[in-house]
N, CA and C of each residue as an Amber inpcrd file, in Angstrom:
protein
   453
  41.8330000 -12.9120000   6.4700000  40.7740000 -12.9650000   7.3920000
  41.6160000 -14.2330000   7.6700000  41.3240000 -13.4540000   9.2860000
  42.1890000 -14.1680000  10.0260000  41.0630000 -15.2980000  10.4320000
  41.3860000 -16.4460000  11.0910000  40.5530000 -17.1260000  11.7530000
  40.9340000 -17.4490000  12.9950000  40.5320000 -17.9580000  14.3410000
  40.1070000 -18.3390000  15.5640000  39.0840000 -19.4550000  15.8150000
  39.7720000 -21.0110000  16.1260000  38.4420000 -21.0650000  16.3450000
  39.1020000 -22.3510000  17.7650000  37.8790000 -21.7010000  18.1640000
  37.9480000 -21.7040000  20.0460000  38.6060000 -21.4170000  20.9100000
  38.8610000 -20.9500000  22.0230000  39.6310000 -20.5430000  23.0930000
  40.5700000 -20.2310000  23.0920000  41.2000000 -21.2140000  22.8750000
  42.7360000 -20.9510000  22.7180000  43.3420000 -19.9010000  21.9890000
  42.8480000 -20.1400000  21.1080000  43.3000000 -19.4480000  19.6030000
  42.6770000 -18.2060000  19.5710000  42.0130000 -18.2840000  20.1480000
  40.9710000 -16.6850000  20.4330000  42.2180000 -15.9630000  21.5290000
  42.5370000 -16.6160000  22.4410000  43.4230000 -16.1080000  23.3130000
  44.7880000 -15.6420000  22.5880000  45.1140000 -16.1190000  21.6600000
  45.8650000 -16.1980000  21.4390000  46.4580000 -15.1730000  20.0740000
  45.2560000 -14.7340000  19.7890000  44.8070000 -13.9750000  19.0910000
  45.3400000 -12.1420000  20.1830000  46.1310000 -12.0040000  21.4470000
  46.5890000 -10.9200000  22.2090000  47.2330000 -10.4730000  21.4250000
  47.2020000  -9.1530000  21.8580000  48.1370000  -8.7760000  20.8380000
  49.1510000  -8.3940000  19.2450000  47.5470000  -8.9860000  18.6150000
  47.2550000  -8.8240000  17.3460000  47.6510000  -7.6940000  16.5900000
  48.1270000  -8.2300000  15.3970000  47.0910000  -6.8440000  14.4420000
  46.3130000  -7.2710000  13.5730000  44.5320000  -6.8270000  13.0020000
  44.0570000  -7.8490000  12.6420000  43.6970000  -7.3590000  11.1150000
  44.6350000  -5.8210000  10.7490000  44.3110000  -5.1620000  10.0380000
  43.6520000  -4.7580000   9.1480000  43.2100000  -4.3870000   7.4810000
  42.2610000  -3.4240000   7.4440000  41.3080000  -3.6370000   6.5810000
  39.9170000  -3.5570000   6.5210000  38.5240000  -4.3570000   5.8930000
  38.7660000  -2.9710000   5.2640000  37.6430000  -3.2110000   3.9580000
  37.4660000  -2.9620000   2.5190000  37.1150000  -1.4980000   2.6100000
  36.9740000  -0.4590000   2.0310000  36.4780000   0.2660000   2.0040000
  35.0910000   0.6920000   1.9410000  33.5800000   1.5150000   2.3060000
  32.9240000   2.2810000   2.3620000  32.3980000   3.4590000   2.5360000
  31.9080000   3.3010000   0.8390000  31.7710000   4.8290000   0.4210000
  30.0770000   4.8900000   1.1120000  29.7960000   6.2140000   2.0300000
  29.0040000   7.0820000   2.7040000  27.9820000   7.5330000   1.9040000
  27.0280000   7.5580000   1.0590000  26.0560000   7.9380000   0.4000000
  25.1930000   8.8240000   1.2680000  23.9320000   9.6080000   0.9540000
  23.6530000  10.2650000   1.1840000  21.6910000   9.0550000   1.2930000
  21.9900000   8.2650000   0.8670000  20.5980000   7.5450000   1.2410000
  20.7630000   6.6360000   2.3240000  22.2810000   6.0100000   2.5210000
  22.6790000   6.1230000   3.9170000  22.4660000   6.2940000   5.1960000
  23.1880000   7.1970000   5.4170000  22.5420000   8.8600000   6.3260000
  21.2010000   9.0940000   5.7270000  20.3300000   9.2450000   5.3160000
  19.0520000   9.2000000   5.2630000  18.3280000   7.9230000   6.1670000
  18.8980000   6.5190000   5.9160000  18.3600000   5.4160000   6.2050000
  18.7900000   5.5110000   7.4570000  19.8520000   5.5590000   7.7760000
  20.1690000   5.5420000   9.6440000  19.9470000   6.7010000  10.0950000
  18.9870000   7.8850000   9.7310000  18.8290000   8.9400000  10.0920000
  16.7280000   8.3180000  10.7230000  16.3930000   8.3550000   9.8450000
  15.4770000   7.2180000  10.0180000  15.0740000   5.9370000  10.8050000
  16.1390000   5.1590000  10.9770000  15.8570000   4.2940000  12.4350000
  16.7070000   4.7800000  13.4520000  17.8400000   5.6940000  13.7150000
  17.9160000   6.1000000  14.7110000  16.7670000   7.7240000  15.6220000
  16.3870000   8.4660000  14.2230000  15.8490000   9.0470000  15.1430000
  16.4550000  10.5300000  14.7400000  17.4110000  10.8130000  14.3570000
  18.0470000  11.6530000  15.0660000  18.2770000  12.6350000  13.5350000
  17.0600000  13.6970000  13.3870000  17.0560000  13.7450000  11.6630000
  18.1660000  15.6980000  12.2980000  19.0260000  15.4720000  12.7030000
  19.9330000  17.1340000  12.6700000  19.8970000  16.8980000  10.8420000
  19.8690000  18.2060000  10.6830000  20.0190000  19.3020000   9.3560000
  21.9160000  18.6950000   9.2020000  21.7750000  18.9870000  10.2470000
  23.9540000  18.6220000   9.3700000  24.0490000  17.3300000   8.5200000
  23.1980000  16.5290000   9.1260000  23.0510000  15.1660000   8.2650000
  21.8920000  14.3420000   7.3740000  20.6530000  14.9150000   7.5330000
  20.1750000  15.3080000   6.9140000  19.3730000  16.1570000   5.3110000
  19.8760000  17.4920000   5.7780000  19.2500000  18.8570000   4.6300000
  20.8890000  19.7070000   3.7970000  20.7580000  18.5610000   2.7280000
  21.8820000  18.9600000   1.9200000  22.3000000  20.1680000   1.6280000
  21.1740000  20.8520000   1.7560000  20.5690000  22.2860000   0.5840000
  21.3510000  23.2220000   2.2650000  21.1520000  23.3960000   3.7980000
  21.3730000  23.9020000   4.6070000  22.7190000  22.9990000   5.0370000
  22.7710000  22.0830000   4.9230000  24.6820000  21.9070000   5.4740000
  25.3940000  22.3810000   4.4420000  25.2430000  22.6180000   2.6580000
  25.9320000  23.3790000   1.8850000  26.1340000  24.8640000   2.5560000
  25.7430000  25.0990000   3.0490000  26.5330000  26.6930000   3.4380000
  26.6660000  26.2930000   5.3360000  26.8390000  25.1430000   5.8660000
  27.3780000  24.9020000   7.5510000  28.5340000  24.5190000   7.4670000
  29.0040000  24.1150000   8.0750000  30.1830000  24.0730000   8.6140000
  31.0870000  23.0920000   8.2060000  29.8250000  22.2650000   7.7180000
  31.1430000  21.1000000   6.9070000  31.1440000  21.0540000   5.3180000
  30.1860000  22.2510000   4.5970000  30.4520000  22.2610000   3.4910000
  29.0220000  21.3980000   2.3570000  28.7320000  20.1520000   3.5760000
  27.8810000  19.2540000   3.0640000  27.2980000  18.3660000   4.4980000
  26.3600000  17.4800000   4.0800000  25.6480000  17.0770000   5.1560000
  27.4850000  16.0330000   5.7840000  27.0050000  15.3910000   6.3650000
  27.9660000  13.6280000   7.3360000  27.4540000  13.1070000   7.6100000
  28.0300000  11.8370000   8.2580000  27.4330000  10.6370000   8.1320000
  27.2810000  11.0540000   9.4840000  26.5730000  10.5450000  10.6120000
  26.3200000  10.1020000  11.9680000  27.6740000   9.3180000  12.9000000
  28.5680000  10.4720000  13.9000000  28.7210000   8.8190000  14.5530000
  29.0720000   7.3330000  14.6250000  27.4240000   7.3940000  15.2130000
  27.1690000   6.3880000  15.5970000  27.0480000   6.0200000  14.2330000
  26.7890000   5.9980000  13.7640000  26.5760000   5.3580000  12.1300000
  27.7750000   4.7420000  11.4460000  28.7800000   5.7500000  11.6800000
  30.1900000   5.1100000  11.4270000  30.6460000   3.7880000  12.3190000
  30.2230000   4.2940000  13.4880000  30.1040000   2.7740000  14.6220000
  30.5000000   1.6460000  14.5700000  28.8670000   1.9130000  14.2290000
  28.0100000   0.9560000  13.6180000  28.4070000  -0.2570000  13.1400000
  29.3610000   0.2130000  11.5790000  29.9490000  -0.3950000  10.5970000
  31.4030000  -1.4770000  11.2420000  31.1370000  -0.8890000  12.5280000
  33.0010000  -2.4890000  13.2780000  32.3100000  -3.6240000  13.6790000
  31.0020000  -3.6450000  13.7310000  30.9450000  -5.4110000  13.4870000
  31.1550000  -6.0380000  11.9350000  30.1410000  -5.1420000  10.8810000
  29.6200000  -5.9340000   9.8780000  31.0560000  -5.5440000   9.1380000
  32.3520000  -4.7350000   9.7270000  34.1640000  -4.4750000   9.1320000
  34.5730000  -5.3100000   9.4940000  35.0550000  -5.6970000  11.4230000
  35.8180000  -6.3580000  11.5390000  35.2710000  -7.8460000  10.7690000
  33.9870000  -8.4520000  10.6160000  33.1790000 -10.1920000   9.9630000
  35.3740000  -9.8120000   8.5130000  35.0070000  -8.8710000   8.0390000
  35.5190000  -9.4120000   6.6180000  37.2300000  -9.4000000   7.3260000
  37.5290000  -9.7670000   9.5740000  38.6500000  -9.4690000   8.7200000
  39.7280000 -10.3940000  10.1310000  37.9200000 -10.8430000  11.1900000
  38.0130000 -11.8970000  11.8090000  36.5900000 -13.0410000  12.0180000
  37.0040000 -13.9930000  12.1560000  36.1360000 -15.3150000  12.1520000
  36.6370000 -15.8970000  13.2230000  35.6660000 -16.2440000  14.2690000
  35.1950000 -16.9880000  15.5670000  34.4360000 -17.8850000  15.0190000
  34.7460000 -19.3510000  15.7290000  34.6320000 -20.9430000  15.4890000
  35.0830000 -21.0610000  16.6740000  34.4210000 -22.2800000  17.2420000
  34.3550000 -23.3600000  18.1660000  33.9360000 -22.8580000  19.7050000
  32.9960000 -21.6520000  19.2920000  32.0910000 -20.9230000  20.4040000
  31.0440000 -20.9830000  20.3750000  29.9170000 -21.2020000  21.8640000
  28.2690000 -21.3760000  22.2220000  27.3060000 -20.2680000  21.2240000
  28.2930000 -19.0480000  21.9820000  28.0430000 -16.6780000  21.7710000
  29.3330000 -16.5570000  21.5660000  28.7550000 -15.2130000  20.7850000
  29.6850000 -14.6700000  20.7300000  28.8840000 -12.8860000  21.1620000
  29.4000000 -12.3220000  22.2630000  27.6640000 -11.4150000  23.0910000
  28.9270000  -9.8920000  22.5760000  28.6870000  -8.8860000  22.7620000
  28.7580000  -8.0820000  22.1300000  28.5610000  -6.9520000  23.4070000
  29.4730000  -6.7570000  24.5620000  29.8700000  -6.4090000  25.2420000
  29.3330000  -5.0240000  26.2300000  30.3170000  -4.3630000  25.2260000
  30.4180000  -3.7880000  24.8590000  31.2450000  -2.5380000  24.1240000
  31.6180000  -1.0680000  24.6360000  32.4060000  -0.5560000  24.3720000
  33.5250000   0.7720000  25.1630000  34.7930000   1.2550000  24.2430000
  35.3310000   1.1510000  25.8920000  36.5690000   2.7430000  25.0270000
  35.9760000   3.7350000  25.3670000  37.1280000   5.3130000  24.9180000
  36.1240000   5.3560000  23.0930000  34.9120000   5.3810000  23.1290000
  34.7060000   6.4840000  21.7600000  34.5410000   8.1410000  21.3420000
  35.5870000   8.4180000  20.4970000  35.5940000   9.1780000  20.0600000
  35.3540000   9.5580000  18.7760000  34.5390000  10.9620000  18.1860000
  34.5860000  10.9460000  16.9020000  35.7540000  12.1360000  16.7260000
  37.0520000  12.2220000  16.1360000  37.9390000  13.2920000  15.9100000
  37.9180000  14.0560000  14.2310000  36.9470000  13.4040000  13.6240000
  36.8890000  14.3190000  12.4640000  35.3470000  13.6080000  11.4100000
  34.5380000  14.8590000  10.8090000  33.3410000  14.1500000  10.4120000
  33.9620000  13.9530000   9.2430000  32.7860000  12.7350000   8.6690000
  32.6330000  12.1280000   7.0590000  31.5250000  12.0350000   6.7120000
  31.7800000  13.3440000   5.7180000  31.3660000  13.7050000   4.8870000
  30.4220000  13.1720000   3.3720000  29.1100000  13.7260000   2.7460000
  29.1430000  12.6320000   2.4290000  29.6730000  12.0530000   0.9640000
  29.6560000  11.1880000   0.3310000  30.9700000  11.4870000  -0.1780000
  32.1330000  10.5510000  -0.0280000  32.3800000  10.6490000   0.9090000
  33.7040000  10.1840000   1.6240000  33.6180000   8.6800000   1.8200000
  34.9740000   8.2040000   2.3160000  35.1400000   6.7340000   2.1600000
  35.6940000   6.3300000   3.1560000  34.6590000   5.4380000   3.6730000
  35.6830000   4.9830000   5.3110000  35.4290000   3.3050000   5.5330000
  37.4980000   2.8440000   6.5030000  37.4850000   1.5670000   6.1090000
  37.8500000   1.4880000   7.8110000  37.9880000  -0.1170000   8.6260000
  38.3640000  -0.1040000  10.3510000  39.7930000  -0.6120000   9.7020000
  39.6790000  -0.0310000  10.7100000  41.7080000  -0.5490000  10.8820000
  40.8010000  -0.8640000  12.1540000  41.6360000  -2.4720000  12.3760000
  42.0770000  -3.2440000  13.9160000  42.3990000  -4.1420000  14.5460000
  42.8750000  -3.7340000  15.7600000  44.2970000  -4.8420000  17.0210000
  42.9970000  -5.9060000  17.8990000  43.9630000  -6.5310000  18.2940000
  43.4540000  -7.1190000  19.0660000  44.3580000  -6.9300000  20.4660000
  43.6330000  -6.0280000  21.3030000  44.1400000  -4.9070000  22.4830000
  44.7100000  -5.9730000  24.0670000  43.5450000  -6.4980000  23.9430000
  43.7130000  -8.3160000  25.5510000  42.9450000  -9.0320000  24.7140000
  43.3260000 -10.7810000  25.5170000  41.9520000 -11.3580000  25.7040000
  42.2060000 -12.1140000  27.1880000  41.3750000 -11.4980000  27.6120000
  41.4090000 -11.7860000  29.3790000  39.9450000 -12.9180000  30.0990000
  40.0880000 -14.2580000  30.7570000  39.2510000 -14.9050000  30.5980000
  38.0500000 -13.9120000  31.9260000  36.3510000 -14.8120000  31.6490000
  35.3610000 -13.6240000  32.0200000  34.6580000 -14.6720000  32.9500000
  34.0430000 -14.8840000  34.2230000  32.4220000 -15.8810000  34.3670000
  32.2740000 -17.0230000  33.3070000  31.5220000 -17.6220000  33.6920000
  31.0410000 -19.0590000  33.0640000  31.8740000 -19.2540000  31.6260000
  33.0500000 -19.3890000  32.5360000  34.3270000 -20.0510000  31.7280000
  34.0650000 -19.7080000  29.9490000  34.4450000 -18.2700000  30.0280000
  34.4870000 -17.1960000  28.8780000  35.4750000 -16.6650000  28.4290000
  35.9810000 -15.3760000  27.4810000  36.6420000 -14.6780000  27.1110000
  36.3100000 -14.0140000  26.6180000  36.9500000 -12.5140000  27.6100000
  36.5580000 -11.0300000  27.1710000  37.6450000 -11.0660000  25.6060000
  37.0350000 -10.7920000  24.5350000  38.2480000  -9.8880000  23.7320000
  38.0480000  -8.0570000  23.7620000  38.8290000  -7.3930000  23.5230000
  38.7670000  -5.6700000  23.8730000  39.2140000  -5.9140000  22.7370000
  39.2830000  -5.2100000  21.0290000  39.6870000  -4.5740000  20.4000000
  39.6060000  -2.9040000  20.1950000  41.0220000  -3.0020000  19.4920000
  41.1520000  -1.3400000  18.9530000  40.7470000  -0.8310000  18.0520000
  39.0810000   0.0640000  17.5380000  38.9990000  -0.1600000  16.2220000
  39.7260000   1.2830000  15.5710000  40.3320000   1.3860000  14.8650000
  40.0070000   3.1780000  13.5250000  39.7950000   3.1340000  13.3160000
  38.3330000   4.3370000  12.4690000  37.9630000   3.9850000  10.9050000
  38.3670000   5.7830000  10.4720000  39.1040000   4.7200000   9.7610000
  40.0910000   5.7050000   8.6370000  39.2810000   6.8810000   7.8750000
  39.2580000   7.4170000   7.3180000  38.6440000   8.6800000   6.7920000
  39.7630000   8.7090000   5.7260000  39.6360000   8.2830000   3.9590000
  40.6580000   8.8230000   2.6740000  40.3880000   9.9270000   3.2030000
  42.5800000  10.2330000   3.4770000  42.7100000  11.5760000   2.8990000
  42.3200000  12.1740000   3.4190000  42.6620000  11.9400000   5.5270000
  42.5490000  13.0290000   5.7170000  43.3980000  12.2830000   7.1280000
  44.0310000  13.3100000   7.5030000  45.1040000  13.2480000   8.6260000
  44.4350000  11.7840000  10.1920000  43.2350000  12.1130000  10.7090000
  42.3280000  11.9190000  11.7570000  41.6020000  11.1950000  10.9760000
  41.5170000   9.7650000  12.1970000  40.5860000   8.9120000  11.9760000
  39.0650000   9.7260000  12.3480000  38.0710000   9.1420000  11.2650000
  36.4120000   9.7510000  11.9150000  35.8600000   8.9800000  13.1330000
  36.5900000   8.1250000  13.5990000  36.1500000   7.4040000  14.5550000
  37.0230000   6.6220000  15.7910000  37.3210000   6.2760000  16.5830000
  37.7690000   5.5790000  17.6510000  37.6210000   4.7350000  18.3350000
  37.9550000   3.5250000  19.3750000  37.1480000   3.1180000  19.5120000
  37.7540000   2.1010000  20.4610000  37.6940000   1.6240000  21.5370000
  37.7170000   0.1970000  21.9630000  36.1360000  -1.1220000  22.4370000
  36.0630000  -2.1110000  21.2130000  35.5090000  -2.8710000  21.6140000
  35.5850000  -4.3330000  21.7310000  34.1550000  -4.2330000  22.8180000
  34.4070000  -5.8430000  24.0320000  33.4310000  -6.7350000  23.3190000
  34.3070000  -7.6010000  23.2480000  32.9750000  -8.3930000  23.1970000
  33.2910000  -9.5240000  24.1480000  32.0800000 -11.0510000  24.5330000
  32.8760000 -11.3340000  25.0680000  32.1070000 -13.1450000  23.9370000
  32.7980000 -14.1550000  24.6160000  32.6310000 -14.9710000  23.8110000
  31.9620000 -16.3850000  25.1220000  31.4870000 -17.4830000  24.8460000
  30.8050000 -18.3170000  26.2950000  30.6940000 -19.9160000  25.1920000
  31.0410000 -20.3410000  25.7490000  30.7340000 -21.9120000  25.3190000
  29.6640000 -22.2150000  25.0400000
C-alpha cells in the first residue's frame, strides 16, 4: 500500500508502478448481481445451461463488471490523503481482450502514467489499469483511469 499525502506527494507518483491487488474470484452470484444492477441479462452471463454449449463453455463476467472492480482494487494499492475531494473523471482506451469465465480469478495491476495540474488548483492522475486473468496470457481488461483531486 502506497500513501500519498497532499498534492506534492500525488505529483511525485508520476511514472510509479503501484503493484498488484489481491485476487478476486468471479462467481455466478456476483455475475447475477451485476446483471440485476446493470440490466444486462445476456445469456452468456446469466444462463449457465445455455452458456455451457456457447462459445466460452460456461458463463462469463460482464466486461463492465470487471472494470468496476478497478476502484476497490486500486484502494488496496493507493491511499490518498490531504485533499478535499477526489473525483473519478473518466476512462481512456478501455478494452476487454479476454473473456472472464465464472470460477476464474482476476487482479489489478496499476501504475501512474502522469499527474498534471487542472483548474481549481487540482491535479489529474492518469493510471494504467491491467486486470490480470489468472492463467491467461491476455488481460481481462485494460484501461486508463482518470481521477482528479481538489483541495
